[in-house]
């Protein structure tokens, strides 16, 4: 790693040794900070903050990664180098349209985004097949998996809207792989009410601003009726 990163790791290690507050941090207690810092980074990007602000928010997110890696190192699990190595291996493995299995460059590269997505999805399916083989003996699956089909592999704690968007995107890609050519095709197996509900709201908005107002109105109406919008959407996604 670079001298700057090495120094950062050293500083965090010294803080863990000599600062009672930092020493008391755990993976669990850091979760709130990770979420908060991630949203602050999103805000800096979406609101087009100055470059210095963006650098600072990226640094705050990096701090969370380094802290988690240091906590893991202390218990003999892994360190930041191992995290970087795992990420490098994953990027090479999943981007087979760019890299050969040994990490070299492919002799040629896809000409379309569709080819890239197809290659990426194929690589992820191969990973999942290997994971399934590895967990078949003990009858358990990775704890971050929330269910089969479109939800497989998605983090359980994604906000409901993000979960819905990703699940629907996966469902659409799977229909494409199965030869379904239209977004309206292949939805006949959707849970009762999902298709008709979608058809009933498409005329309510035409822009993201109108969509935001529409969603806010739905949440407001749900609150007035004592309903939990987050739980309701998460439950509906689970029926996909």
XYZ file of N, CA and C in Angstrom:
720
model
N 0.833 -1.196 0.000
C 0.000 0.000 0.000
C 0.873 1.254 0.000
N 0.256 2.385 -0.268
C 1.003 3.638 -0.298
C 1.382 4.056 1.120
N 2.339 4.980 1.204
C 2.775 5.477 2.513
C 1.622 6.139 3.254
N 0.742 6.842 2.521
C -0.387 7.526 3.166
C -1.346 6.526 3.797
N -1.618 5.436 3.087
C -2.528 4.423 3.627
C -1.867 3.696 4.791
N -0.581 3.385 4.656
C 0.136 2.739 5.758
C 0.092 3.606 7.020
N 0.268 4.901 6.861
C 0.241 5.816 8.002
C -1.158 5.858 8.607
N -2.192 5.842 7.761
C -3.568 5.833 8.259
C -3.822 4.596 9.113
N -3.400 3.448 8.619
C -3.583 2.205 9.377
C -2.845 2.286 10.706
N -1.646 2.849 10.692
C -0.866 2.995 11.926
C -1.579 3.911 12.924
N -2.126 5.023 12.441
C -2.837 5.963 13.314
C -4.043 5.286 13.958
N -4.803 4.546 13.178
C -5.980 3.858 13.724
C -5.554 2.813 14.748
N -4.471 2.126 14.468
C -3.975 1.114 15.404
C -3.564 1.762 16.729
N -2.886 2.896 16.657
C -2.472 3.602 17.870
C -3.674 4.130 18.641
N -4.690 4.599 17.924
C -5.910 5.058 18.590
C -6.599 3.904 19.310
N -6.614 2.744 18.697
C -7.224 1.577 19.342
C -6.455 1.197 20.610
N -5.166 1.463 20.623
C -4.343 1.096 21.777
C -4.409 2.127 22.895
N -4.565 3.409 22.553
C -4.388 4.463 23.550
C -5.607 5.356 23.765
N -6.660 5.214 22.971
C -7.875 6.016 23.139
C -9.000 5.104 23.606
N -9.494 5.338 24.815
C -10.521 4.459 25.375
C -11.774 4.420 24.513
N -12.167 5.579 23.954
C -13.389 5.627 23.142
C -13.221 4.794 21.874
N -12.089 4.977 21.185
C -11.851 4.218 19.954
C -11.685 2.736 20.259
N -11.048 2.434 21.373
C -10.825 1.036 21.745
C -12.130 0.309 22.022
N -13.149 1.051 22.438
C -14.434 0.430 22.779
C -15.302 0.151 21.555
N -14.905 0.667 20.397
C -15.713 0.475 19.191
C -15.742 -0.990 18.778
N -16.891 -1.420 18.277
C -17.060 -2.777 17.767
C -17.683 -2.704 16.378
N -17.716 -3.850 15.699
C -18.394 -3.881 14.397
C -19.827 -3.376 14.543
N -20.500 -3.853 15.588
C -21.910 -3.496 15.778
C -22.085 -2.014 16.089
N -21.243 -1.476 16.960
C -21.407 -0.071 17.344
C -21.048 0.879 16.207
N -20.281 0.408 15.236
C -19.887 1.243 14.104
C -20.948 1.319 13.008
N -21.940 0.442 13.071
C -22.936 0.391 11.998
C -23.607 1.742 11.789
N -24.031 2.369 12.880
C -24.710 3.663 12.776
C -23.835 4.690 12.071
N -22.546 4.704 12.412
C -21.628 5.663 11.791
C -21.439 5.369 10.306
N -21.375 4.090 9.964
C -21.201 3.719 8.561
C -22.378 4.193 7.720
N -23.587 3.980 8.235
C -24.782 4.420 7.513
C -24.793 5.940 7.383
N -24.516 6.626 8.492
C -24.531 8.092 8.491
C -23.494 8.661 7.525
N -22.274 8.131 7.573
C -21.217 8.641 6.696
C -21.528 8.342 5.231
N -22.154 7.214 4.974
C -22.512 6.870 3.597
C -23.536 7.845 3.043
N -24.529 8.181 3.858
C -25.541 9.135 3.404
C -24.945 10.535 3.228
N -23.986 10.896 4.069
C -23.338 12.202 3.903
C -22.536 12.247 2.603
N -21.933 11.125 2.236
C -21.226 11.054 0.957
C -22.208 11.179 -0.202
N -23.345 10.492 -0.088
C -24.375 10.590 -1.127
C -24.823 12.041 -1.292
N -25.032 12.723 -0.170
C -25.460 14.124 -0.220
C -24.410 14.991 -0.913
N -23.140 14.762 -0.598
C -22.073 15.552 -1.217
C -22.037 15.353 -2.725
N -22.320 14.138 -3.163
C -22.318 13.845 -4.599
C -23.541 14.443 -5.275
N -24.718 14.179 -4.710
C -25.954 14.619 -5.356
C -26.104 16.134 -5.339
N -25.621 16.781 -4.275
C -25.725 18.242 -4.188
C -24.521 18.951 -4.797
N -23.623 18.158 -5.401
C -22.444 18.701 -6.081
C -21.635 19.639 -5.180
N -21.303 19.126 -3.992
C -20.465 19.884 -3.067
C -19.074 20.097 -3.675
N -18.312 21.057 -3.156
C -16.946 21.279 -3.647
C -16.093 20.015 -3.528
N -15.063 19.921 -4.365
C -14.208 18.734 -4.387
C -13.615 18.434 -3.012
N -13.270 19.476 -2.265
C -12.682 19.274 -0.939
C -13.675 18.587 -0.010
N -14.960 18.951 -0.115
C -15.992 18.302 0.692
C -16.129 16.836 0.300
N -16.113 16.572 -1.009
C -16.222 15.190 -1.483
C -15.059 14.358 -0.966
N -13.855 14.925 -1.014
C -12.682 14.216 -0.496
C -12.858 13.899 0.983
N -13.377 14.851 1.745
C -13.586 14.639 3.172
C -14.606 13.556 3.460
N -15.688 13.526 2.692
C -16.717 12.503 2.909
C -16.205 11.122 2.517
N -15.424 11.049 1.443
C -14.807 9.773 1.074
C -13.864 9.299 2.175
N -13.148 10.244 2.783
C -12.241 9.899 3.879
C -13.015 9.337 5.066
N -14.179 9.913 5.349
C -14.987 9.429 6.474
C -15.471 8.002 6.235
N -15.834 7.692 4.991
C -16.254 6.326 4.666
C -15.054 5.381 4.749
N -13.909 5.834 4.248
C -12.695 5.017 4.333
C -12.333 4.727 5.780
N -12.535 5.697 6.666
C -12.262 5.493 8.088
C -13.046 4.301 8.619
N -14.297 4.183 8.208
C -15.114 3.066 8.670
C -14.521 1.738 8.210
N -14.064 1.683 6.975
C -13.464 0.458 6.445
C -12.204 0.103 7.227
N -11.362 1.092 7.474
C -10.104 0.842 8.185
C -10.374 0.404 9.625
N -11.342 1.027 10.274
C -11.690 0.636 11.647
C -12.176 -0.808 11.705
N -13.078 -1.171 10.805
C -13.583 -2.552 10.789
C -12.443 -3.537 10.534
N -11.542 -3.195 9.609
C -10.426 -4.086 9.307
C -9.487 -4.224 10.502
N -9.268 -3.134 11.227
C -8.387 -3.183 12.394
C -9.008 -4.016 13.509
N -10.302 -3.864 13.719
C -10.988 -4.675 14.730
C -10.868 -6.155 14.380
N -11.015 -6.467 13.101
C -10.883 -7.859 12.659
C -9.448 -8.360 12.828
N -8.476 -7.499 12.542
C -7.062 -7.895 12.695
C -6.744 -8.243 14.142
N -7.317 -7.474 15.063
C -7.040 -7.689 16.486
C -7.499 -9.066 16.958
N -8.528 -9.597 16.337
C -8.982 -10.933 16.742
C -8.409 -12.028 15.837
N -7.473 -11.650 14.965
C -6.793 -12.628 14.126
C -7.570 -13.084 12.919
N -8.546 -12.296 12.478
C -9.388 -12.707 11.353
C -8.793 -12.278 10.011
N -8.626 -10.981 9.798
C -8.056 -10.446 8.557
C -7.656 -9.001 8.802
N -6.897 -8.422 7.869
C -6.507 -7.021 7.988
C -6.883 -6.270 6.712
N -6.486 -5.001 6.620
C -6.868 -4.186 5.469
C -6.260 -4.724 4.178
N -5.049 -5.259 4.251
C -4.442 -5.859 3.061
C -5.314 -6.992 2.533
N -5.820 -7.822 3.440
C -6.665 -8.942 3.029
C -7.966 -8.451 2.406
N -8.505 -7.346 2.939
C -9.715 -6.758 2.363
C -9.443 -6.305 0.935
N -8.316 -5.619 0.730
C -7.955 -5.142 -0.606
C -7.731 -6.305 -1.564
N -7.084 -7.354 -1.079
C -6.840 -8.526 -1.921
C -8.148 -9.199 -2.312
N -9.076 -9.308 -1.365
C -10.371 -9.925 -1.658
C -11.139 -9.118 -2.697
N -11.076 -7.787 -2.577
C -11.764 -6.925 -3.538
C -11.141 -7.053 -4.924
N -9.812 -7.087 -4.980
C -9.131 -7.233 -6.269
C -9.519 -8.545 -6.937
N -9.518 -9.621 -6.163
C -9.895 -10.927 -6.703
C -11.326 -10.912 -7.227
N -12.226 -10.268 -6.481
C -13.625 -10.206 -6.911
C -13.770 -9.422 -8.210
N -13.096 -8.275 -8.308
C -13.212 -7.453 -9.509
C -12.666 -8.179 -10.733
N -11.571 -8.905 -10.564
C -11.023 -9.686 -11.678
C -11.975 -10.815 -12.047
N -12.502 -11.497 -11.035
C -13.382 -12.643 -11.264
C -14.686 -12.238 -11.939
N -15.276 -11.137 -11.489
C -16.578 -10.733 -12.029
C -16.468 -9.989 -13.355
N -15.354 -9.341 -13.584
C -15.184 -8.590 -14.835
C -14.398 -9.420 -15.841
N -14.919 -10.589 -16.134
C -14.244 -11.503 -17.046
C -14.225 -10.974 -18.476
N -15.038 -9.938 -18.745
C -14.997 -9.321 -20.074
C -13.754 -8.444 -20.246
N -13.069 -8.143 -19.144
C -11.835 -7.342 -19.186
C -10.615 -8.178 -18.819
N -10.770 -9.045 -17.790
C -9.630 -9.787 -17.262
C -9.722 -11.280 -17.560
N -8.559 -11.891 -17.738
C -8.462 -13.343 -17.794
C -8.439 -13.857 -16.357
N -8.644 -15.167 -16.144
C -8.664 -15.692 -14.773
C -7.404 -15.384 -13.963
N -6.255 -15.233 -14.644
C -5.019 -14.941 -13.908
C -4.785 -13.448 -13.709
N -5.750 -12.609 -14.121
C -5.641 -11.178 -13.897
C -5.089 -10.384 -15.059
N -4.707 -11.061 -16.131
C -4.246 -10.345 -17.314
C -5.423 -9.781 -18.098
N -5.126 -8.993 -19.114
C -6.186 -8.407 -19.930
C -6.627 -9.372 -21.018
N -7.927 -9.372 -21.303
C -8.458 -10.144 -22.413
C -7.918 -9.576 -23.733
N -7.816 -10.405 -24.776
C -7.319 -9.905 -26.066
C -8.276 -8.936 -26.745
N -9.564 -9.021 -26.384
C -10.552 -8.091 -26.943
C -11.622 -7.853 -25.897
N -12.437 -6.819 -26.117
C -13.420 -6.426 -25.116
C -14.797 -6.258 -25.757
N -15.869 -6.450 -24.967
C -17.226 -6.320 -25.508
C -17.459 -4.949 -26.130
N -18.284 -4.947 -27.165
C -18.569 -3.695 -27.870
C -19.833 -3.027 -27.366
N -20.626 -3.738 -26.552
C -21.887 -3.172 -26.078
C -22.029 -3.357 -24.578
N -22.818 -2.491 -23.968
C -23.094 -2.599 -22.536
C -23.856 -3.883 -22.247
N -24.728 -4.284 -23.167
C -25.509 -5.509 -22.974
C -24.600 -6.723 -22.817
N -23.535 -6.791 -23.604
C -22.585 -7.896 -23.486
C -21.884 -7.872 -22.133
N -21.554 -6.680 -21.669
C -20.885 -6.545 -20.371
C -21.796 -7.026 -19.249
N -23.068 -6.597 -19.282
C -24.022 -7.004 -18.252
C -24.219 -8.509 -18.273
N -24.309 -9.088 -19.470
C -24.477 -10.532 -19.593
C -23.293 -11.270 -18.988
N -22.082 -10.788 -19.261
C -20.882 -11.410 -18.711
C -20.847 -11.284 -17.195
N -21.223 -10.101 -16.685
C -21.251 -9.862 -15.234
C -22.251 -10.797 -14.555
N -23.450 -10.909 -15.132
C -24.477 -11.770 -14.548
C -24.038 -13.227 -14.564
N -23.370 -13.637 -15.640
C -22.876 -15.009 -15.732
C -21.845 -15.288 -14.644
N -20.968 -14.321 -14.407
C -19.954 -14.484 -13.363
C -20.595 -14.587 -11.985
N -21.616 -13.766 -11.732
C -22.281 -13.803 -10.427
C -23.039 -15.115 -10.250
N -23.640 -15.632 -11.332
C -24.339 -16.917 -11.228
C -23.352 -18.031 -10.897
N -22.160 -17.956 -11.475
C -21.136 -18.961 -11.179
C -20.723 -18.885 -9.712
N -20.609 -17.673 -9.183
C -20.272 -17.495 -7.768
C -21.346 -18.098 -6.873
N -22.608 -17.827 -7.224
C -23.712 -18.331 -6.411
C -23.771 -19.851 -6.448
N -23.473 -20.432 -7.618
C -23.464 -21.885 -7.724
C -22.379 -22.477 -6.834
N -21.207 -21.826 -6.832
C -20.117 -22.287 -5.976
C -20.478 -22.132 -4.508
N -21.153 -21.019 -4.163
C -21.579 -20.791 -2.785
C -22.588 -21.840 -2.359
N -23.514 -22.175 -3.256
C -24.529 -23.180 -2.942
C -23.887 -24.531 -2.682
N -22.865 -24.875 -3.460
C -22.163 -26.133 -3.243
C -21.460 -26.128 -1.897
N -20.894 -24.984 -1.543
C -20.153 -24.886 -0.292
C -21.021 -24.929 0.937
N -22.297 -24.537 0.805
C -23.193 -24.500 1.966
C -24.170 -25.659 1.983
N -24.147 -26.491 0.943
C -25.128 -27.576 0.868
C -24.936 -28.584 1.986
N -23.663 -28.836 2.347
C -23.389 -29.855 3.349
C -23.935 -29.499 4.719
N -23.839 -28.212 5.109
C -24.305 -27.832 6.440
C -25.732 -27.317 6.418
N -26.341 -27.276 5.235
C -27.748 -26.902 5.139
C -28.030 -25.462 5.426
N -26.994 -24.609 5.392
C -27.199 -23.198 5.709
C -26.716 -22.355 4.550
N -27.237 -21.142 4.466
C -26.833 -20.221 3.407
C -26.218 -18.992 4.028
N -25.586 -18.200 3.196
C -24.986 -16.959 3.681
C -26.036 -16.100 4.366
N -25.753 -15.514 5.534
C -26.756 -14.779 6.295
C -27.253 -13.516 5.627
N -26.551 -13.005 4.590
C -27.013 -11.771 3.971
C -28.021 -12.037 2.869
N -28.280 -13.312 2.561
C -29.263 -13.607 1.533
C -30.660 -13.511 2.122
N -31.579 -12.871 1.405
C -32.912 -12.671 1.954
C -33.929 -13.612 1.353
N -33.569 -14.376 0.365
C -34.557 -15.276 -0.202
C -34.191 -15.674 -1.607
N -35.051 -16.467 -2.255
C -34.760 -16.962 -3.583
C -35.091 -15.952 -4.662
N -34.892 -16.363 -5.900
C -35.250 -15.608 -7.111
C -34.692 -14.193 -7.091
N -35.560 -13.204 -7.311
C -35.088 -11.827 -7.493
C -34.423 -11.257 -6.246
N -34.711 -11.804 -5.085
C -34.152 -11.262 -3.841
C -32.831 -11.910 -3.453
N -32.465 -12.978 -4.129
C -31.279 -13.722 -3.733
C -30.033 -12.846 -3.787
N -29.302 -12.815 -2.674
C -28.058 -12.074 -2.628
C -28.189 -10.617 -2.243
N -29.408 -10.104 -2.132
C -29.587 -8.706 -1.744
C -29.522 -8.576 -0.221
N -28.846 -7.557 0.294
C -28.757 -7.375 1.745
C -30.134 -7.209 2.379
N -30.345 -7.845 3.503
C -31.647 -7.778 4.176
C -32.003 -6.376 4.620
N -30.990 -5.569 4.932
C -31.256 -4.273 5.551
C -31.289 -3.112 4.569
N -31.341 -3.405 3.274
C -31.541 -2.313 2.321
C -32.865 -1.621 2.612
N -32.931 -0.298 2.478
C -34.235 0.372 2.577
C -35.205 -0.239 1.574
N -36.477 -0.258 1.920
C -37.465 -0.962 1.106
C -37.492 -0.477 -0.337
N -37.393 0.841 -0.555
C -37.419 1.355 -1.923
C -36.214 0.858 -2.718
N -35.041 0.882 -2.111
C -33.840 0.395 -2.790
C -33.948 -1.099 -3.047
N -34.478 -1.837 -2.077
C -34.663 -3.272 -2.230
C -35.618 -3.569 -3.377
N -36.721 -2.816 -3.439
C -37.704 -3.018 -4.504
C -37.094 -2.733 -5.869
N -36.352 -1.634 -5.973
C -35.750 -1.259 -7.250
C -34.771 -2.323 -7.728
N -33.919 -2.813 -6.827
C -32.932 -3.815 -7.210
C -33.594 -5.148 -7.543
N -34.608 -5.536 -6.757
C -35.295 -6.800 -7.008
C -36.008 -6.778 -8.353
N -36.676 -5.669 -8.659
C -37.358 -5.554 -9.945
C -36.352 -5.557 -11.092
N -35.209 -4.891 -10.891
C -34.177 -4.888 -11.924
C -33.664 -6.285 -12.204
N -33.472 -7.061 -11.151
C -33.003 -8.434 -11.330
C -34.053 -9.273 -12.041
N -35.309 -9.073 -11.660
C -36.387 -9.826 -12.300
C -36.445 -9.520 -13.792
N -36.258 -8.250 -14.139
C -36.276 -7.862 -15.552
C -35.122 -8.502 -16.308
N -33.930 -8.535 -15.704
C -32.783 -9.147 -16.375
C -32.995 -10.640 -16.555
N -33.603 -11.274 -15.554
C -33.845 -12.705 -15.672
C -34.861 -13.001 -16.763
N -35.870 -12.138 -16.894
C -36.833 -12.329 -17.982
C -36.134 -12.166 -19.324
N -35.192 -11.226 -19.398
C -34.453 -11.019 -20.645
C -33.620 -12.253 -20.982
N -32.991 -12.841 -19.967
C -32.197 -14.042 -20.193
C -33.062 -15.214 -20.610
N -34.322 -15.202 -20.160
C -35.251 -16.271 -20.522
C -35.912 -16.026 -21.868
N -35.554 -14.923 -22.530
C -36.095 -14.655 -23.844
C -37.330 -13.800 -23.861
N -37.700 -13.192 -22.721
C -38.845 -12.293 -22.687
C -38.409 -10.958 -23.261
N -39.103 -10.483 -24.269
C -38.654 -9.289 -24.987
C -39.318 -8.022 -24.521
N -40.409 -8.111 -23.791
C -41.124 -6.913 -23.373
C -41.215 -6.864 -21.870
N -41.109 -5.669 -21.325
C -41.206 -5.516 -19.868
C -42.565 -5.941 -19.364
N -43.581 -5.878 -20.236
C -44.926 -6.245 -19.813
C -45.144 -7.741 -19.878
N -44.239 -8.459 -20.610
C -44.354 -9.903 -20.667
C -43.720 -10.502 -19.423
N -44.150 -11.708 -19.093
C -43.525 -12.420 -17.996
C -43.964 -11.958 -16.633
N -44.930 -11.042 -16.539
C -45.348 -10.573 -15.229
C -46.645 -11.232 -14.789
N -47.115 -12.175 -15.580
C -48.376 -12.811 -15.223
C -48.245 -13.637 -13.957
N -46.993 -13.991 -13.603
C -46.805 -14.766 -12.379
C -46.594 -13.885 -11.162
N -46.695 -12.572 -11.342
C -46.527 -11.659 -10.213
C -47.636 -11.872 -9.203
N -47.388 -11.566 -7.945
C -48.410 -11.732 -6.917
C -49.676 -10.972 -7.266
N -50.792 -11.481 -6.787
C -52.084 -10.860 -7.065
C -52.080 -9.396 -6.627
N -52.466 -8.522 -7.521
C -52.574 -7.106 -7.189
C -51.377 -6.282 -7.591
N -50.196 -6.925 -7.783
C -49.000 -6.153 -8.100
C -49.107 -5.521 -9.474
N -49.506 -6.306 -10.477
C -49.595 -5.784 -11.839
C -50.672 -4.726 -11.956
N -51.849 -5.003 -11.409
C -52.943 -4.042 -11.514
C -52.622 -2.760 -10.763
N -51.940 -2.879 -9.629
C -51.573 -1.686 -8.866
C -50.596 -0.826 -9.654
N -49.657 -1.479 -10.332
C -48.690 -0.733 -11.131
C -49.379 0.007 -12.262
N -50.321 -0.668 -12.913
C -51.033 -0.041 -14.020
C -51.828 1.167 -13.546
N -52.299 1.136 -12.305
C -53.158 2.207 -11.812
C -52.432 3.478 -11.446
N -51.096 3.419 -11.277
C -50.371 4.610 -10.827
C -49.470 5.217 -11.900
N -49.316 4.557 -13.030
C -48.363 5.049 -14.026
C -48.731 6.416 -14.570
N -50.004 6.779 -14.506
C -50.411 8.089 -15.014
C -50.292 9.184 -13.955
N -49.871 8.820 -12.740
C -49.818 9.793 -11.646
C -48.550 10.637 -11.674
N -47.556 10.246 -12.459
C -46.305 11.006 -12.495
C -45.609 10.799 -13.835
N -44.818 11.790 -14.213
C -44.055 11.692 -15.448
C -42.604 12.075 -15.276
N -42.286 12.672 -14.128
C -40.912 13.076 -13.829
C -40.534 12.574 -12.444
N -39.234 12.652 -12.111
C -38.794 12.228 -10.780
C -39.396 13.118 -9.702
N -39.544 14.410 -9.987
C -40.144 15.315 -9.005
C -41.586 14.908 -8.720
N -42.337 14.612 -9.779
C -43.724 14.177 -9.597
C -43.777 12.832 -8.891
N -42.825 11.950 -9.215
C -42.764 10.657 -8.537
C -42.510 10.851 -7.050
N -41.582 11.762 -6.709
C -41.308 12.036 -5.301
C -42.531 12.532 -4.568
N -43.271 13.452 -5.196
C -44.501 13.961 -4.582
C -45.516 12.842 -4.405
N -45.596 11.971 -5.408
C -46.543 10.859 -5.346
C -46.200 9.916 -4.191
N -44.904 9.552 -4.086
C -44.484 8.647 -3.019
C -44.700 9.274 -1.649
N -44.404 10.571 -1.536
C -44.619 11.258 -0.267
C -46.094 11.227 0.102
N -46.961 11.394 -0.894
C -48.398 11.332 -0.636
C -48.832 9.956 -0.171
N -48.231 8.916 -0.758
C -48.554 7.547 -0.346
C -48.149 7.324 1.106
N -46.939 7.781 1.471
C -46.464 7.615 2.848
C -47.340 8.404 3.814
N -47.722 9.612 3.426
C -48.587 10.439 4.274
C -49.933 9.745 4.512
N -50.508 9.197 3.446
C -51.791 8.505 3.570
C -51.653 7.258 4.437
N -50.524 6.555 4.282
C -50.302 5.356 5.088
C -50.186 5.710 6.567
N -49.454 6.785 6.874
C -49.318 7.222 8.265
C -50.677 7.570 8.857
N -51.511 8.222 8.071
C -52.833 8.611 8.561
C -53.676 7.395 8.920
N -53.371 6.267 8.279
C -54.124 5.035 8.541
C -53.393 4.104 9.508
N -52.267 4.576 10.031
C -51.513 3.769 10.979
C -50.760 2.623 10.339
N -50.441 2.756 9.054
C -49.744 1.694 8.333
C -48.259 2.020 8.214
N -47.427 0.993 8.170
C -45.977 1.142 8.066
C -45.571 0.992 6.603
N -45.223 2.102 5.951
C -44.886 2.071 4.525
C -43.668 1.202 4.243
N -42.644 1.328 5.072
C -41.417 0.554 4.878
C -41.708 -0.939 4.944
N -42.434 -1.355 5.982
C -42.739 -2.774 6.142
C -43.661 -3.273 5.033
N -44.619 -2.440 4.640
C -45.563 -2.842 3.598
C -44.847 -3.100 2.278
N -43.936 -2.194 1.907
C -43.214 -2.367 0.647
C -42.271 -3.553 0.721
N -41.586 -3.706 1.850
C -40.673 -4.838 2.005
C -41.435 -6.159 1.889
N -42.627 -6.213 2.473
C -43.444 -7.421 2.390
C -43.869 -7.690 0.952
N -44.240 -6.628 0.236
C -44.652 -6.784 -1.160
C -43.496 -7.279 -2.021
N -42.293 -6.747 -1.781
C -41.119 -7.196 -2.529
C -40.862 -8.672 -2.259
N -41.095 -9.092 -1.026
C -40.909 -10.491 -0.680
C -41.836 -11.428 -1.421
N -42.927 -10.888 -1.966
C -43.867 -11.720 -2.726
C -43.497 -11.834 -4.196
N -42.459 -11.112 -4.634
C -42.075 -11.173 -6.047
C -41.594 -12.570 -6.424
